Coordinates of C-alpha atoms in Angstrom, one line a residue:
Chain A
M42 CA 4.2 19.4 27.4
T43 CA 1.9 22.1 28.8
N44 CA -1.7 22.5 27.8
E45 CA -0.8 25.8 26.2
E46 CA 1.8 24.1 24.0
K47 CA -0.6 21.4 23.0
I48 CA -3.2 24.0 22.1
A49 CA -0.7 25.8 20.0
M50 CA 0.1 22.6 18.2
L51 CA -3.5 21.9 17.6
E52 CA -4.1 25.5 16.3
D53 CA -1.2 24.9 13.9
V54 CA -2.6 21.6 12.6
L55 CA -6.1 23.2 12.2
E56 CA -4.5 26.3 10.6
L57 CA -6.2 28.6 13.2
D58 CA -4.9 31.9 14.6
G59 CA -3.1 31.6 17.9
G60 CA -5.4 32.0 20.9
T61 CA -8.5 30.8 19.0
L62 CA -8.9 27.6 21.0
K63 CA -9.7 27.0 24.6
P64 CA -10.1 23.6 26.4
E65 CA -13.8 24.1 26.6
T66 CA -14.2 25.0 22.9
E67 CA -16.7 22.6 21.3
L68 CA -15.2 20.9 18.2
S69 CA -18.6 21.2 16.4
S70 CA -18.2 25.0 16.5
I71 CA -14.9 25.0 14.6
E72 CA -15.5 25.3 10.9
E73 CA -11.9 24.1 10.1
Y74 CA -12.5 20.8 12.0
D75 CA -13.3 18.8 8.9
S76 CA -12.3 15.4 7.6
M77 CA -8.9 16.8 6.5
A78 CA -8.3 18.2 9.9
K79 CA -9.2 14.9 11.5
L80 CA -6.7 13.2 9.2
S81 CA -4.1 15.7 10.2
L82 CA -4.9 15.0 13.9
I83 CA -4.3 11.2 13.3
V84 CA -0.9 12.0 11.7
M85 CA 0.1 14.4 14.5
M86 CA -0.8 11.9 17.2
D87 CA 1.3 9.3 15.5
D88 CA 4.3 11.5 14.7
E89 CA 4.5 13.7 17.8
F90 CA 3.0 11.4 20.5
G91 CA 3.4 7.9 19.1
K92 CA -0.3 7.3 19.6
K93 CA -2.6 5.5 17.3
L94 CA -5.8 7.5 16.9
T95 CA -8.7 5.6 15.2
G96 CA -11.6 7.0 13.3
E97 CA -13.9 5.7 16.0
Q98 CA -12.0 7.6 18.8
I99 CA -12.1 10.8 16.8
F100 CA -15.9 10.7 16.6
K101 CA -16.0 10.6 20.4
F102 CA -14.1 13.9 20.8
K103 CA -16.5 16.6 21.7
T104 CA -14.3 19.4 23.0
V105 CA -10.7 20.6 22.6
K106 CA -10.1 19.2 26.1
D107 CA -10.9 15.6 24.9
I108 CA -8.1 16.0 22.4
L109 CA -5.7 17.5 24.9
D110 CA -6.4 14.5 27.3
F111 CA -5.6 12.1 24.5
M112 CA -2.3 13.8 24.0
E113 CA -1.2 12.8 27.5
Chain B
M1310 CA -4.0 -21.7 -16.3
D1311 CA -1.4 -24.1 -15.0
F1312 CA 1.7 -23.0 -13.0
T1313 CA 2.9 -26.5 -12.2
G1314 CA 6.7 -26.5 -11.9
K1315 CA 6.9 -22.7 -11.7
T1316 CA 8.4 -20.9 -8.8
I1317 CA 6.9 -17.5 -8.0
V1318 CA 8.2 -14.9 -5.6
L1319 CA 5.5 -12.8 -4.0
A1320 CA 6.1 -9.8 -1.9
G1321 CA 3.4 -8.8 0.7
A1322 CA 1.3 -11.2 2.6
G1323 CA -1.7 -8.8 3.1
G1324 CA -5.2 -9.0 1.6
I1325 CA -4.2 -9.0 -2.1
G1326 CA -0.9 -10.9 -1.5
A1327 CA -2.6 -13.7 0.5
A1328 CA -5.4 -14.1 -2.1
T1329 CA -2.8 -14.1 -5.0
A1330 CA -0.6 -16.7 -3.2
E1331 CA -3.6 -18.9 -2.6
L1332 CA -4.7 -18.8 -6.2
L1333 CA -1.3 -19.3 -7.7
A1334 CA -0.6 -22.2 -5.4
S1335 CA -3.9 -23.8 -6.3
L1336 CA -2.8 -23.6 -9.9
G1337 CA 0.4 -25.5 -9.2
A1338 CA 2.9 -22.8 -8.4
R1339 CA 5.5 -23.1 -5.7
M1340 CA 5.4 -19.9 -3.7
I1341 CA 8.2 -17.9 -2.0
L1342 CA 6.7 -15.2 0.2
L1343 CA 8.4 -12.1 1.3
D1344 CA 7.1 -9.8 4.0
V1345 CA 8.3 -7.9 7.0
V1346 CA 5.9 -9.8 9.3
E1347 CA 6.9 -13.5 9.6
E1348 CA 3.7 -14.5 11.4
K1349 CA 1.5 -13.1 8.6
M1350 CA 3.5 -15.1 6.0
K1351 CA 3.3 -18.3 8.1
E1352 CA -0.5 -17.8 8.3
V1353 CA -0.7 -17.6 4.5
L1354 CA 1.7 -20.5 4.0
S1355 CA -0.6 -22.7 6.2
T1356 CA -3.5 -22.1 3.7
L1357 CA -1.6 -22.9 0.5
E1358 CA -2.2 -26.0 -1.5
G1359 CA 0.7 -28.1 -2.7
E1360 CA 4.2 -28.5 -1.3
G1361 CA 7.6 -26.6 -1.2
H1362 CA 6.2 -23.2 -0.4
T1363 CA 8.4 -21.1 1.9
C1364 CA 8.9 -17.5 3.2
Y1365 CA 11.7 -15.0 4.0
V1366 CA 11.5 -11.9 6.2
C1367 CA 12.2 -8.8 4.1
D1368 CA 11.9 -5.2 5.2
F1369 CA 11.1 -3.4 2.0
S1370 CA 11.7 0.0 3.6
V1371 CA 15.4 -0.9 3.7
V1372 CA 16.1 -1.2 0.0
E1373 CA 19.8 -2.0 0.5
S1374 CA 18.8 -5.2 2.3
I1375 CA 17.0 -6.7 -0.7
E1376 CA 19.9 -7.7 -2.9
P1377 CA 21.7 -9.9 -0.4
L1378 CA 18.4 -11.5 0.6
L1379 CA 17.5 -12.3 -3.0
A1380 CA 21.0 -13.7 -3.7
Q1381 CA 20.4 -16.1 -0.7
I1382 CA 16.9 -17.0 -2.0
I1383 CA 18.2 -17.8 -5.5
K1384 CA 21.1 -19.9 -4.0
E1385 CA 18.7 -21.9 -1.8
Q1386 CA 15.6 -22.1 -4.1
G1387 CA 17.0 -21.8 -7.6
P1388 CA 16.0 -19.4 -10.4
V1389 CA 12.4 -18.2 -10.4
D1390 CA 9.7 -17.9 -13.0
G1391 CA 7.7 -15.0 -11.7
Y1392 CA 7.5 -12.1 -9.3
V1393 CA 4.5 -10.3 -7.8
H1394 CA 4.9 -7.1 -5.9
T1395 CA 1.9 -6.6 -3.7
T1396 CA 3.7 -5.0 -0.8
G1397 CA 2.9 -1.4 -0.1
I1398 CA 1.6 1.1 2.4
G1399 CA -1.6 3.1 2.0
A1400 CA -0.1 6.3 3.4
V1401 CA -2.9 8.8 3.7
R1402 CA -1.6 12.3 4.7
P1403 CA -2.5 15.9 4.0
L1404 CA 0.3 17.7 2.1
K1405 CA 1.2 19.9 5.2
M1406 CA 2.0 16.7 7.1
S1407 CA 3.9 15.0 4.1
K1408 CA 7.5 15.8 4.9
Y1409 CA 10.4 14.4 3.0
D1410 CA 11.1 11.5 5.3
F1411 CA 7.5 10.3 5.0
M1412 CA 7.5 10.7 1.2
L1413 CA 10.8 8.7 1.0
R1414 CA 9.5 5.9 3.2
V1415 CA 6.4 5.5 1.0
M1416 CA 8.6 5.6 -2.2
N1417 CA 11.0 3.1 -0.7
I1418 CA 8.3 0.5 0.2
N1419 CA 6.0 1.0 -2.7
F1420 CA 8.4 1.8 -5.6
F1421 CA 12.1 1.6 -5.0
S1422 CA 11.9 -1.8 -3.5
F1423 CA 9.9 -3.0 -6.6
V1424 CA 12.6 -1.8 -9.0
E1425 CA 15.3 -3.3 -6.8
V1426 CA 13.7 -6.7 -6.7
V1427 CA 13.2 -6.6 -10.5
R1428 CA 16.8 -5.6 -11.0
C1429 CA 18.0 -8.5 -8.9
L1430 CA 15.7 -11.1 -10.2
T1431 CA 16.4 -10.3 -13.9
K1432 CA 20.1 -10.9 -13.6
K1433 CA 21.5 -13.9 -15.5
G1434 CA 21.0 -17.1 -13.4
S1435 CA 18.2 -15.7 -11.3
F1436 CA 15.3 -16.4 -13.6
N1437 CA 14.0 -19.1 -15.9
A1438 CA 12.9 -18.5 -19.5
G1439 CA 9.5 -16.9 -19.7
M1440 CA 9.9 -14.9 -16.5
N1441 CA 6.9 -12.7 -15.7
I1442 CA 6.6 -9.8 -13.4
V1443 CA 3.4 -8.1 -12.0
G1444 CA 3.2 -5.1 -9.7
I1445 CA 0.2 -4.0 -7.9
S1446 CA -0.5 -0.3 -8.8
A1447 CA -3.7 1.6 -8.1
V1448 CA -6.3 3.6 -10.0
G1449 CA -5.2 6.5 -7.9
A1450 CA -2.1 6.6 -10.2
F1451 CA -4.5 7.8 -12.9
I1452 CA -7.1 9.9 -11.1
G1453 CA -5.3 10.9 -7.9
N1454 CA -6.7 11.2 -4.5
S1455 CA -6.8 14.0 -2.0
T1456 CA -4.2 13.3 0.8
K1457 CA -2.7 10.4 -1.1
T1458 CA 0.1 12.2 -3.0
A1459 CA 2.9 9.9 -1.9
Y1460 CA 0.9 6.8 -2.5
C1461 CA -0.4 7.8 -5.9
A1462 CA 3.0 9.1 -7.0
S1463 CA 4.6 5.8 -6.0
K1464 CA 2.0 3.9 -8.0
S1465 CA 2.4 6.1 -11.0
A1466 CA 6.1 5.6 -10.8
M1467 CA 5.6 1.9 -10.8
N1468 CA 3.5 2.1 -14.0
S1469 CA 6.1 4.3 -15.7
A1470 CA 8.9 2.0 -14.6
V1471 CA 7.1 -1.0 -16.0
R1472 CA 6.6 0.7 -19.4
C1473 CA 10.4 1.3 -19.5
L1474 CA 11.5 -2.0 -18.1
A1475 CA 9.2 -4.0 -20.4
K1476 CA 11.1 -2.6 -23.4
E1477 CA 14.5 -3.1 -21.8
L1478 CA 13.9 -6.6 -20.7
A1479 CA 12.0 -7.9 -23.7
P1480 CA 15.2 -9.2 -25.3
K1481 CA 15.5 -11.5 -22.3
G1482 CA 12.0 -12.8 -22.9
I1483 CA 10.7 -11.1 -19.7
R1484 CA 7.3 -9.5 -19.5
L1485 CA 6.2 -6.9 -16.9
N1486 CA 2.8 -5.4 -16.2
T1487 CA 0.8 -3.8 -13.4
V1488 CA -2.7 -4.3 -12.1
A1489 CA -4.5 -1.2 -10.8
P1490 CA -7.2 -2.2 -8.3
G1491 CA -10.0 0.2 -7.5
A1492 CA -11.4 0.2 -4.0
T1493 CA -10.7 -3.3 -2.6
D1494 CA -11.9 -4.9 0.5
T1495 CA -8.5 -5.2 2.4
P1496 CA -7.3 -4.3 5.9
M1497 CA -5.1 -1.6 4.4
A1498 CA -8.0 0.1 2.6
K1499 CA -10.2 -0.1 5.8
E1500 CA -7.4 1.6 7.8
A1501 CA -7.1 4.4 5.2
T1502 CA -10.8 5.2 5.0
D1503 CA -12.4 4.7 8.4
Y1504 CA -12.0 8.3 9.5
R1505 CA -14.0 9.3 6.4
D1506 CA -17.0 7.0 7.0
G1507 CA -20.2 8.5 5.8
T1508 CA -18.6 11.6 4.2
D1509 CA -19.7 12.9 0.8
E1510 CA -16.2 12.1 -0.6
Q1511 CA -16.5 8.5 0.3
K1512 CA -20.1 8.2 -1.1
I1513 CA -19.0 9.7 -4.4
N1514 CA -16.1 7.4 -4.6
A1515 CA -18.4 4.4 -4.0
M1516 CA -20.8 5.6 -6.7
R1517 CA -18.0 5.9 -9.3
Q1518 CA -17.0 2.3 -8.8
Y1519 CA -20.4 1.1 -10.1
L1520 CA -19.8 -2.6 -10.0
G1521 CA -19.1 -2.4 -6.3
T1522 CA -16.0 -3.0 -4.1
C1523 CA -13.4 -5.4 -5.5
Q1524 CA -12.5 -8.4 -3.5
P1525 CA -8.8 -9.4 -3.2
E1526 CA -9.6 -12.5 -5.3
D1527 CA -10.6 -10.2 -8.2
I1528 CA -7.2 -8.7 -8.2
A1529 CA -5.5 -12.2 -7.8
D1530 CA -7.4 -13.4 -11.0
A1531 CA -5.9 -10.5 -13.0
V1532 CA -2.4 -11.2 -11.6
A1533 CA -2.7 -14.9 -12.6
F1534 CA -3.8 -14.0 -16.1
L1535 CA -0.8 -11.6 -16.5
L1536 CA 1.6 -14.3 -15.2
S1537 CA 0.2 -16.9 -17.5
D1538 CA 0.8 -17.6 -21.2
L1539 CA -2.7 -16.4 -21.9
S1540 CA -1.3 -12.9 -21.8
R1541 CA 1.9 -13.6 -23.8
M1542 CA 1.4 -10.5 -26.0
V1543 CA 0.7 -8.2 -23.1
T1544 CA 3.6 -6.3 -21.6
G1545 CA 4.5 -2.8 -20.3
T1546 CA 0.9 -2.0 -19.5
C1547 CA -1.5 -1.5 -16.6
M1548 CA -4.7 -3.4 -16.3
P1549 CA -7.4 -1.7 -14.2
V1550 CA -9.5 -4.0 -12.1
D1551 CA -11.7 -1.2 -10.7
G1552 CA -15.4 -2.0 -11.0
G1553 CA -15.7 0.6 -13.8
K1554 CA -14.2 3.5 -11.7
L1555 CA -11.7 4.8 -14.3
T1556 CA -14.3 5.1 -17.0
S1557 CA -17.2 6.4 -14.9

């Protein structure tokens, strides 16, 4: 999966318009990145990537790139 | 309370299941545990007082597998005196991620498997006189929770089923009830909430349960009461054990 595809998936989960996110985007600057979005991220990682994302790991994410790297 | 000579089937060897098995065994019951994870059951079995306890692997997500397993259990262990359904998954998901296959999985494990076990254990020859059944519901069945639609719906379904089945099975002398725990200190609850640590939602929830967080033993006490003759006139109802949450 390319970075562009992962970003599109992330934008879909966060209900953002396409093209909103860049790898360097800081998560703290995204209004939609709230507890509900974090929960959606946990589910997406499990469903789409078979990866278990913990609450502790989520709090370590600072930028979109951190999330993309976890999707590897 | 004395369960000497009683055989009780208990589904789910997690936090509440383990505490309930320990309490019932300490009161004289012979326990038959069901869970999908054999190691977990063996761990619980090793802590139980008394003799004759045993366990069977059961995948509650495959409802069709329950009937043949229970037929085998009745054949090997004889008719039973009680059933406790503690098995379940917490299942926290926003609506947009709650597709049909996910909803069905939650309903299978939390609800359809409960009805299937009750159906099988209440057939002639499968139970002794005075059979009692208790399901673990949740206060979420009454107040709901954001992102827990599947879970709360499955617990509401259990409460409704128990109200119906209590009437249907009363002529056989069988009682059924549910216990609705509030926030309880279990591994399942921890997994479901750790991403929300420190949020306003979590703080408000904690405040509403003004007696504090329940321990699995608090839930086990209520289950034992409902299985015992002390509650002989209680059936078809749901007993909250919620530190005051429902009324706050």
